[in-house]
Coordinates of C-alpha atoms and ligand atoms in Angstrom, one line a residue:
X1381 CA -99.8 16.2 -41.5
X1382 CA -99.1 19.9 -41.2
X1383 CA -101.9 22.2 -41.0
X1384 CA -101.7 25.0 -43.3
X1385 CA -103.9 28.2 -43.8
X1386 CA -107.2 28.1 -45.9
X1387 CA -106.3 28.6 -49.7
X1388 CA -107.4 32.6 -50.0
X1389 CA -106.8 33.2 -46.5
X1390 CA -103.7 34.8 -45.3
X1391 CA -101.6 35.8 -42.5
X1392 CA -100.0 39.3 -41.4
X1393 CA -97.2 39.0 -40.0
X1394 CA -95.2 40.9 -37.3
X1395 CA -93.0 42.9 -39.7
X1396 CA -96.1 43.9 -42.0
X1397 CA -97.9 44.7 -39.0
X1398 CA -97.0 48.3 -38.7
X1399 CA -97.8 49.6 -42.1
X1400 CA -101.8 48.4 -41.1
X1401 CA -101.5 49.7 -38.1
X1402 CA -100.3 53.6 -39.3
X1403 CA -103.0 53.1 -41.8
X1404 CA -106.0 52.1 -39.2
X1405 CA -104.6 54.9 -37.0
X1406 CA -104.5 57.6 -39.7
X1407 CA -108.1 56.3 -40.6
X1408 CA -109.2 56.8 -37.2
X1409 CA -107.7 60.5 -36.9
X1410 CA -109.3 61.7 -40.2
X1411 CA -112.6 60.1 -39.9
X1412 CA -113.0 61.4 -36.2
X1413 CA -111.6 64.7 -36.8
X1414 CA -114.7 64.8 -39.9
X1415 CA -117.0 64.0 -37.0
X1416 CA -117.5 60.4 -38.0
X1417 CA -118.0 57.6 -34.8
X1418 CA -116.8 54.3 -35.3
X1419 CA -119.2 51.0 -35.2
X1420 CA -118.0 47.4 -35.1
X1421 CA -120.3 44.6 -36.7
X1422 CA -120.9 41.3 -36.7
X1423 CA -119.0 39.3 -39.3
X1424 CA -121.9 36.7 -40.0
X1425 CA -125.7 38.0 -40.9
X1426 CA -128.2 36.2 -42.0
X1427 CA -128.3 35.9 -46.1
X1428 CA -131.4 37.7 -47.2
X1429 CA -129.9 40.8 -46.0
X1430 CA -127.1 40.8 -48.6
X1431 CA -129.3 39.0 -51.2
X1432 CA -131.5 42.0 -51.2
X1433 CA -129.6 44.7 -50.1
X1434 CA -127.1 44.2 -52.6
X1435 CA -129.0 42.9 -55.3
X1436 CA -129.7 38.9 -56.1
X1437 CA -128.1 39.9 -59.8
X1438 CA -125.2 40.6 -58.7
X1439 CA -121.6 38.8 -58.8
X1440 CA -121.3 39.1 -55.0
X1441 CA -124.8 37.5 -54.4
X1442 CA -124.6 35.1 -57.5
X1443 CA -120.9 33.8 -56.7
X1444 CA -119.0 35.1 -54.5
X1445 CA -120.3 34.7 -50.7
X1446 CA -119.6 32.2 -48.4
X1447 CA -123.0 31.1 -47.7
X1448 CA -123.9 28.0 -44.9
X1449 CA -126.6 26.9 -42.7
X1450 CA -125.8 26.7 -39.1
X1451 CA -127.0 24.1 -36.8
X1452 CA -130.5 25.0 -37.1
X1453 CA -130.6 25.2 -40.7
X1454 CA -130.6 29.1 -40.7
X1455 CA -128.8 30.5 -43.8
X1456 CA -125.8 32.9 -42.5
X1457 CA -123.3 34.8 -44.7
X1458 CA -119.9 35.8 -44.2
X1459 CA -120.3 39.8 -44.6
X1460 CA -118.9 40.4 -47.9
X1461 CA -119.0 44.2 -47.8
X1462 CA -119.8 46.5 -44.4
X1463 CA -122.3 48.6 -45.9
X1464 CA -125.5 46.4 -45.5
X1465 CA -125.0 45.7 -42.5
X1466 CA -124.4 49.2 -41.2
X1467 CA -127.8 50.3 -42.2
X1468 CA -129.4 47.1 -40.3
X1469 CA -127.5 48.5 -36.9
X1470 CA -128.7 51.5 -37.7
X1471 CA -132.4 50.3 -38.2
X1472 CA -132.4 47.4 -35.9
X1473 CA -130.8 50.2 -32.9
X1474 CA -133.2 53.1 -34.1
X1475 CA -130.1 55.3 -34.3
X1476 CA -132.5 57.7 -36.1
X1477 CA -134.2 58.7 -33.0
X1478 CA -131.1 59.8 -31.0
X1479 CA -129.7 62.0 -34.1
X1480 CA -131.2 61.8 -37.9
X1481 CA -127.8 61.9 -39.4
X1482 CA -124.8 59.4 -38.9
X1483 CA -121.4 59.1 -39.5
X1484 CA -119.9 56.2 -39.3
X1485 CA -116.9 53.7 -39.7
X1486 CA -115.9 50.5 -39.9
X1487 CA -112.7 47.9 -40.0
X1488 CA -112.5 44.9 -40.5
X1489 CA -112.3 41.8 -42.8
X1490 CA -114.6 40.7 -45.7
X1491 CA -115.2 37.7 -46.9
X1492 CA -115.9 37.1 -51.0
X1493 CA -115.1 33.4 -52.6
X1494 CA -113.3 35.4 -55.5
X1495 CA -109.8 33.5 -57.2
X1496 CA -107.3 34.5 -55.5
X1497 CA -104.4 35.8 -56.9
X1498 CA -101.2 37.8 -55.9
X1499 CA -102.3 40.4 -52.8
X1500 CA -106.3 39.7 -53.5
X1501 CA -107.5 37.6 -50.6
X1502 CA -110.9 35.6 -49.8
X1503 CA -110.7 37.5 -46.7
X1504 CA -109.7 41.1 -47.1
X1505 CA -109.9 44.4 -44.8
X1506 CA -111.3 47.1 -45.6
X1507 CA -112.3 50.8 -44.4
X1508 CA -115.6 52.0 -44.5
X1509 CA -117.3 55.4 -44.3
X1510 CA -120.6 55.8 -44.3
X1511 CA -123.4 58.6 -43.7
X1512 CA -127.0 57.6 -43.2
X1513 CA -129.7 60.3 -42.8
X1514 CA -129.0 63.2 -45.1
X1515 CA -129.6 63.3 -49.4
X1516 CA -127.8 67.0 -49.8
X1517 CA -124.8 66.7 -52.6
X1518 CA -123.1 68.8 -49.7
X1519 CA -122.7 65.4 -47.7
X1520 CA -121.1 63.6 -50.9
X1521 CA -118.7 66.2 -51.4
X1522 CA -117.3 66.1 -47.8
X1523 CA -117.4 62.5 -47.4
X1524 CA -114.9 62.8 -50.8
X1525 CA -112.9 65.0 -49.4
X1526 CA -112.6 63.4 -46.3
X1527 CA -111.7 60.3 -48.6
X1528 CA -108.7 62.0 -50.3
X1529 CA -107.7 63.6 -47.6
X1530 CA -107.4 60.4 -45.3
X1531 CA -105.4 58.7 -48.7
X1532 CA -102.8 61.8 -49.1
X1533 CA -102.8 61.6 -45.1
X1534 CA -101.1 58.0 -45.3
X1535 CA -98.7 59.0 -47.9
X1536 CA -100.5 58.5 -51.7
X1537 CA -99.7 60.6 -54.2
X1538 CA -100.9 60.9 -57.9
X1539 CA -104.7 60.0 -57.4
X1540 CA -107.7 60.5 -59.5
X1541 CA -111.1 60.9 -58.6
X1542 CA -113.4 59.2 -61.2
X1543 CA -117.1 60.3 -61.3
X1544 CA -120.3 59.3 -62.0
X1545 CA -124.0 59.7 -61.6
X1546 CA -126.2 56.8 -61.6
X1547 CA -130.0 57.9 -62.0
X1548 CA -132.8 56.9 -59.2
X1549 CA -136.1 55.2 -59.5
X1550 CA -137.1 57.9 -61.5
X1551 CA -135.0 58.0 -64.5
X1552 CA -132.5 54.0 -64.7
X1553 CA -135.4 52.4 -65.3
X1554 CA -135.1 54.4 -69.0
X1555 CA -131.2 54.0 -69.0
X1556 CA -131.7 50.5 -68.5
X1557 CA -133.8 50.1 -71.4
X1558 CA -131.7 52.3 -73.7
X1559 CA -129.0 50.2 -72.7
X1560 CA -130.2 47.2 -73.2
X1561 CA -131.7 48.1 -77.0
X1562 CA -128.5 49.1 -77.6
X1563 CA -126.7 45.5 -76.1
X1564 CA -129.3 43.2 -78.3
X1565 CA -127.6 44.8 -81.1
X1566 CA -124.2 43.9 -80.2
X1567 CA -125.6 40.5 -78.5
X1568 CA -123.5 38.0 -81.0
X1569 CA -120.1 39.9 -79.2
X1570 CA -121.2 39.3 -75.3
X1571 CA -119.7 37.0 -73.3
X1572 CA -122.3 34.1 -71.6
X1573 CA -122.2 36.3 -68.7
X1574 CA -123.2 39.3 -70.2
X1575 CA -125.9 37.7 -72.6
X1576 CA -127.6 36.4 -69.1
X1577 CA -126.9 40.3 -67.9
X1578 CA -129.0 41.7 -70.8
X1579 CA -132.2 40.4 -68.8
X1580 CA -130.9 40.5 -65.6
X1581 CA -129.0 43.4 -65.1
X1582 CA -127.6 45.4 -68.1
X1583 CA -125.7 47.5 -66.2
X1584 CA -123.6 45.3 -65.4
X1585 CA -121.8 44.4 -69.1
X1586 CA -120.6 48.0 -68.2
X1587 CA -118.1 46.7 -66.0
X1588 CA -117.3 43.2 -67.5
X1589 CA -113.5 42.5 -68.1
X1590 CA -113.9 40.7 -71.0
X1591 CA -112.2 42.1 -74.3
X1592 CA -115.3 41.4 -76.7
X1593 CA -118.0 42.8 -74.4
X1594 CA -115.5 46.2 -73.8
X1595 CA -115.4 46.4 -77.6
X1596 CA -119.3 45.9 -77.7
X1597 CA -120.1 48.8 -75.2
X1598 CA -117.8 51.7 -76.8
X1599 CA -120.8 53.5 -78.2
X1600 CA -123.3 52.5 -76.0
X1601 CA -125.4 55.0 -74.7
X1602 CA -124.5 57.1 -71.3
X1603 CA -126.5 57.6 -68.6
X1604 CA -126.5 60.9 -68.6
X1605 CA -127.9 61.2 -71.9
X1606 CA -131.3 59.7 -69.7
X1607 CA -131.4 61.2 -65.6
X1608 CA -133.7 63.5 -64.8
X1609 CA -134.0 66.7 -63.4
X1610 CA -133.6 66.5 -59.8
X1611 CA -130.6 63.7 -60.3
X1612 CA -128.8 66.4 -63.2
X1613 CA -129.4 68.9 -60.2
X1614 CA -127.6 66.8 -57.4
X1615 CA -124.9 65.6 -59.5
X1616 CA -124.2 69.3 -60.8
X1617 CA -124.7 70.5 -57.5
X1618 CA -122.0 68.0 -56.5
X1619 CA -119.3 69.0 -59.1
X1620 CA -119.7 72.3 -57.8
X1621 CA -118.7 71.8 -54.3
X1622 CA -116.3 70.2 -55.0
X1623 CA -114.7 72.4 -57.2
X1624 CA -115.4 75.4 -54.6
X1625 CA -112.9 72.8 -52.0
X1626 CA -110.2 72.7 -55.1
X1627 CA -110.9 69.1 -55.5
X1628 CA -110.2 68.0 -59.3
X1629 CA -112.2 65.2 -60.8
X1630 CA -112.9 63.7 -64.1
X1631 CA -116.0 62.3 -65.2
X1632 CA -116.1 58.4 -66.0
X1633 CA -120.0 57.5 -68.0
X1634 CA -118.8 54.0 -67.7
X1635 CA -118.5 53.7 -64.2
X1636 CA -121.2 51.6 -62.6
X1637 CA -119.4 50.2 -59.1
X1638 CA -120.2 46.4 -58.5
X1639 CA -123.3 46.9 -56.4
X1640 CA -127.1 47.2 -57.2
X1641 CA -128.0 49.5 -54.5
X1642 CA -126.2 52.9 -55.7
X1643 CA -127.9 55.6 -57.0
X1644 CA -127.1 59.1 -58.4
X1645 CA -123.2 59.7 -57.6
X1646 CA -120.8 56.8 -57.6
X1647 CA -117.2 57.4 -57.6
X1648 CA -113.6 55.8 -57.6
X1649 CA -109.9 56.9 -56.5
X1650 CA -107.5 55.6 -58.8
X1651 CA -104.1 55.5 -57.9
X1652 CA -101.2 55.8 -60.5
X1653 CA -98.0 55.3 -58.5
X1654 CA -96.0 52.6 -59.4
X1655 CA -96.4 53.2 -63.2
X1656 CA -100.0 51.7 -63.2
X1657 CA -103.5 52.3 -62.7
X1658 CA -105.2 50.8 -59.3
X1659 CA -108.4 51.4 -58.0
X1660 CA -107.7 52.0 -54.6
X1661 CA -111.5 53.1 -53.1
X1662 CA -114.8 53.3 -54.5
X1663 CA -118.2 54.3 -53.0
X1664 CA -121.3 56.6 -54.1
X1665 CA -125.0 57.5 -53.0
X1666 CA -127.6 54.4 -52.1
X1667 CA -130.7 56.0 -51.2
X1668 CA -133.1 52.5 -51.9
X1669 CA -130.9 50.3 -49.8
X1670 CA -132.9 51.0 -46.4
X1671 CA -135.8 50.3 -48.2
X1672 CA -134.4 47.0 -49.6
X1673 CA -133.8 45.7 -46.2
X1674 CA -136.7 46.4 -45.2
X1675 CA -137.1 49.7 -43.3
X1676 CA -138.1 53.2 -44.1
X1677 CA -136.6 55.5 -46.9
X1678 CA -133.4 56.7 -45.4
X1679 CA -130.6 58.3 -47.5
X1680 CA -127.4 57.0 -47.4
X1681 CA -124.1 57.4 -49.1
X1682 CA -120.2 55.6 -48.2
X1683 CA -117.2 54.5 -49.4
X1684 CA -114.6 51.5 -48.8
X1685 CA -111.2 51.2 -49.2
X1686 CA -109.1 48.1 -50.0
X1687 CA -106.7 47.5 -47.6
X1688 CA -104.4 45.6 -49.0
X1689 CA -104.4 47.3 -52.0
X1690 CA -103.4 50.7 -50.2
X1691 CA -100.7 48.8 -48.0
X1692 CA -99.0 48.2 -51.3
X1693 CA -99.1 51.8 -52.8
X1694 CA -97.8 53.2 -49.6
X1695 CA -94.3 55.0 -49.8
X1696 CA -91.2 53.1 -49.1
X1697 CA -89.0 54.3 -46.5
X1698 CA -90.9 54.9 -43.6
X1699 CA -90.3 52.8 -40.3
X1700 CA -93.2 50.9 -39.5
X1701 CA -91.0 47.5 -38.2
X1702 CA -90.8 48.8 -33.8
X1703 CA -87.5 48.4 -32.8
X1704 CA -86.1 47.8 -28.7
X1705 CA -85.4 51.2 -27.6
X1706 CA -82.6 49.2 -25.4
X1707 CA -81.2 45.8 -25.1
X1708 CA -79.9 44.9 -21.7
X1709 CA -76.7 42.6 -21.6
X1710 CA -75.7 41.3 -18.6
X1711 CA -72.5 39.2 -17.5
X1712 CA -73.2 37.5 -14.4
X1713 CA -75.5 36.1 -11.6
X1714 CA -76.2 39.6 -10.1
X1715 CA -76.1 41.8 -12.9
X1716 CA -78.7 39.7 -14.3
X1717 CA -81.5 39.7 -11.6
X1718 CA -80.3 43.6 -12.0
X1719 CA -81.3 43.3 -15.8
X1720 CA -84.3 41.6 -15.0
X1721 CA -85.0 44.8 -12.7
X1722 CA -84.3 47.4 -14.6
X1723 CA -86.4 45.8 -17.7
X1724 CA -89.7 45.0 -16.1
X1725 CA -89.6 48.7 -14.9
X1726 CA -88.7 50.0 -18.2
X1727 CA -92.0 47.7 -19.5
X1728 CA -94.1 50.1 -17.3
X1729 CA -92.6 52.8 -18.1
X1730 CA -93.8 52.4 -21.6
X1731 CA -90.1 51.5 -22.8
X1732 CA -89.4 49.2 -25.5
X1733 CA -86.9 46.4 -23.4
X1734 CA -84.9 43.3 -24.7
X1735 CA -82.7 41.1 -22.4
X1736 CA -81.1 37.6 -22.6
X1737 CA -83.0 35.0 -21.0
X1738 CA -80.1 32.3 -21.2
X1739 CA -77.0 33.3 -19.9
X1740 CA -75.3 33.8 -22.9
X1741 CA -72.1 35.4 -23.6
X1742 CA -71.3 39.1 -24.0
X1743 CA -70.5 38.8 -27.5
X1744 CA -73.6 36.7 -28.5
X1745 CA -75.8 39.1 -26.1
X1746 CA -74.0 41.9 -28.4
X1747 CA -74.8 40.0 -31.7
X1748 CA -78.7 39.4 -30.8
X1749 CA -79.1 43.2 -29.9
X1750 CA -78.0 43.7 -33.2
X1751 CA -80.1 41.2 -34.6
X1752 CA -83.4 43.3 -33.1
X1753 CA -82.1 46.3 -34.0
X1754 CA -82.1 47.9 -30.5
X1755 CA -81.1 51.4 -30.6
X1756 CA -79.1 51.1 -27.7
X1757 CA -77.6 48.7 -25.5
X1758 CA -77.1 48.8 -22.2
X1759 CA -73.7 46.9 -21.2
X1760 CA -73.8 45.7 -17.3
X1761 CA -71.1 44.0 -15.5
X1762 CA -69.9 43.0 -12.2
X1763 CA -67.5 45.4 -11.7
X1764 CA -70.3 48.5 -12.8
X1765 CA -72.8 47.4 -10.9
X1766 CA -70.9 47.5 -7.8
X1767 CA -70.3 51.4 -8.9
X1768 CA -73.7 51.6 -9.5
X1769 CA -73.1 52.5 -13.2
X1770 CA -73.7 50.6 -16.8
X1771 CA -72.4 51.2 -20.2
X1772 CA -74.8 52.7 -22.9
X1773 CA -74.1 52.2 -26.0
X1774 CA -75.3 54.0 -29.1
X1775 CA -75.6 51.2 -31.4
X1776 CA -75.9 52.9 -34.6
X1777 CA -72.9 55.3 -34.4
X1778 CA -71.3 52.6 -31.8
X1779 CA -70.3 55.7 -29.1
X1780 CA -70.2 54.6 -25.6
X1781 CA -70.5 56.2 -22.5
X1782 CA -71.0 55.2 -18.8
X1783 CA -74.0 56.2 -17.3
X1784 CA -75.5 56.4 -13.1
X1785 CA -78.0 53.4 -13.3
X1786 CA -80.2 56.0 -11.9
X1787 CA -80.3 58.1 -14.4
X1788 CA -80.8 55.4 -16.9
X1789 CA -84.7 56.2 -17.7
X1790 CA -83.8 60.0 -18.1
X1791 CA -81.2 59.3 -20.1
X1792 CA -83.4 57.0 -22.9
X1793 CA -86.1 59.6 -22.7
X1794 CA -83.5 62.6 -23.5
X1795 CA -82.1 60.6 -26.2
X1796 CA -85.9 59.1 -27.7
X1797 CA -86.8 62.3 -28.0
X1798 CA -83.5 63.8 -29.7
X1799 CA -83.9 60.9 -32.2
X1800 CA -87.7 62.2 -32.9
X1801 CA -86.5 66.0 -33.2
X1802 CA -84.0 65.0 -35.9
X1803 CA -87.2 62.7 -37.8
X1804 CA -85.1 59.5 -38.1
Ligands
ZN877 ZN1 -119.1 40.2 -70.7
ZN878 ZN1 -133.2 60.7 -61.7

């Protein structure tokens, strides 16, 4: 029987390869450049610490992790988001005590036991940004704009940043119950769900997809009808830096972000390229998760972008496949150890080398070349060799010219970097 891949779980090939890896490197440029260090994390934790950071009434804690005991009987989650486990390296290391205020950022793959369906996977990458340490609206306007910036860096165009505020301790409490007066009303059009969500977490029917429950919240009441001072002040606050960096936002009431542990902002980048709407990043402020998981009232706010949702809004017609800079054909016993030569010091040179491995003919060397797209090849014979020369030929236009052997690793470089000056 043929073993196949785990149903949600998927593969990325070598020809999609490139587009992750111009996205991972653009992510790593922007985010360092903003002053932001990178941390990698373990991909299990144990399963309180996503029960309670993100919140047992949630659809991530209720269904949606992959949750096991290992061989001695410890419960151990797949990480299904970065953020929670950030803030427990950055407790568990005392990062505090070498500098109160951290920027930080993470890749890697998630793990949620969601449906799958066309480019959503059980195990999905994202980016993360996060900055622990500091509660000034001055930090969630840069991390925004370090958002945007990274997304138009990669190539999107026609985004929209959605806002929100979400209250704190002080003033969701009376959102909550607003809400939820306003829900029992409208309880006969909820879906099961949401009927369970009106004790649970009312909040929550904000979000649900489900066509009678969207009808049932049109005039519910906004949350900014009920935060307090100090959260009117941050979120206002916010607004304004962001307008003073040109940054144009519109305000979404509805918004409430899948998590428990946000508080005041929350925010979303929608992307409407490709004639539809998709949420490509989402994120806000979380100053209770510390607490949550057990540690001392730290600030903290972040964002995470799908991956694979970005990969397929970025623009086509930019090379990611790599190509052989030069495809080596030889004819012969000694022009082939010559080949062989020549290649493994091209390899070190940092040069992108192809040769035939089998002693096939010219004209099937010539047809494989082809078939990798080198961008030149070189043509070695007998008869050359003994001059000491080869035949380069420009594979695109199909010009030829003979060449000192020499000379050959000059020659690629002149020509590399021609083809770069003219952006092809
Ligand atoms: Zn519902
Ligand atoms: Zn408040």
């Amino acid at each position: 029987m043929e073993i196949k891949a785990i149903r949600g779980f998927n593969d990325i090939l070598p020809d999609e390869i490139g587009k992750w890896q111009f996205v991972e490197k653009t992510a790593r440029e922007v985010f360092e450049g903003f002053g932001y260090s990178e941390i990698r994390i373990p991909i299990l934790e144990r399963t309180e610490l996503f029960s309670r950071g993100i919140g047992e009434a949630t659809d991530i804690v209720e269904k949606e992790m992959y949750t096991f005991s290992d061989r001695s009987g410890n419960s151990l989650t797949l990480r299904p988001e970065a953020t929670a486990s950030m803030a427990r390296a950055y407790l568990e290391h005392q990062l505090y005590n070498i500098e109160s205020i951290a920027k930080l950022y993470c890749i890697g793959p998630m793990f949620r036991y969601e449906r799958p369906q066309k480019g959503r996977y059980r195990q999905f990458y994202q980016i993360d940004a996060e900055v622990f340490g500091v509660g000034n609206p001055m930090v969630d306007a840069e991390l925004i704009i370090m958002l945007i910036h990274f997304l138009n860096s990669v190539g999107l165009e026609k985004l929209e940043l959605q806002l929100n505020t979400l209250g704190d301790r002080a003033c969701r409490p009376q959102y909550r119950e607003g809400l939820r007066k306003y829900l029992e009303g409208k309880a006969f059009q909820l879906c099961e769900d949401c009927k369970r969500r009106l004790e649970t977490n009312p909040l929550r029917v904000l979000d649900c997809k489900v066509e009678t429950c969207k009808q049932a919240i049109a005039d519910a009441p906004k949350v900014t009808d009920f935060i307090c001072s100090e959260c009117q002040k941050h979120f206002d606050s916010l607004k304004e830096y962001l307008e003073t960096a040109g940054l144009a936002y519109i305000l979404n009431p509805r918004m409430v972000r899948g998590l428990d542990y946000y508080t005041r902002t929350a925010f979303e980048v929608v992307s409407y390229q490709l004639g539809s709407q998709n949420a490509v990043a989402g994120g806000g402020r979380y100053d209770n998760l510390f607490q949550e998981i057990g540690g001392k009232e730290i600030p903290g706010i972040g964002f995470a972008i799908g991956m694979e949702r970005l990969i397929s809004l970025l623009p086509e017609g930019k090379q990611f496949v790599k190509h052989p800079d030069l495809f080596i054909a030889a004819l012969g016993e000694a022009p082939s150890k010559e080949a062989y030569r020549i290649v493994n010091q091209l390899h070190l040179e940092g040069i992108r080398a192809e040769l035939d491995y089998e002693g096939k003919s010219l004209k099937s060397q010539m047809r494989r070349a082809d078939k990798l797209k080198a961008r030149y090849t070189l043509i070695l014979g007998e008869e050359e060799l003994k001059r000491g020369r080869a035949v380069l030929r420009n594979m695109e236009n199909k010009s030829q010219e003979e060449i000192p052997l020499q000379d050959l690793i000059d020659s690629l470089r002149k020509k590399s970097f021609q083809i770069e000056q003219s952006g092809l």
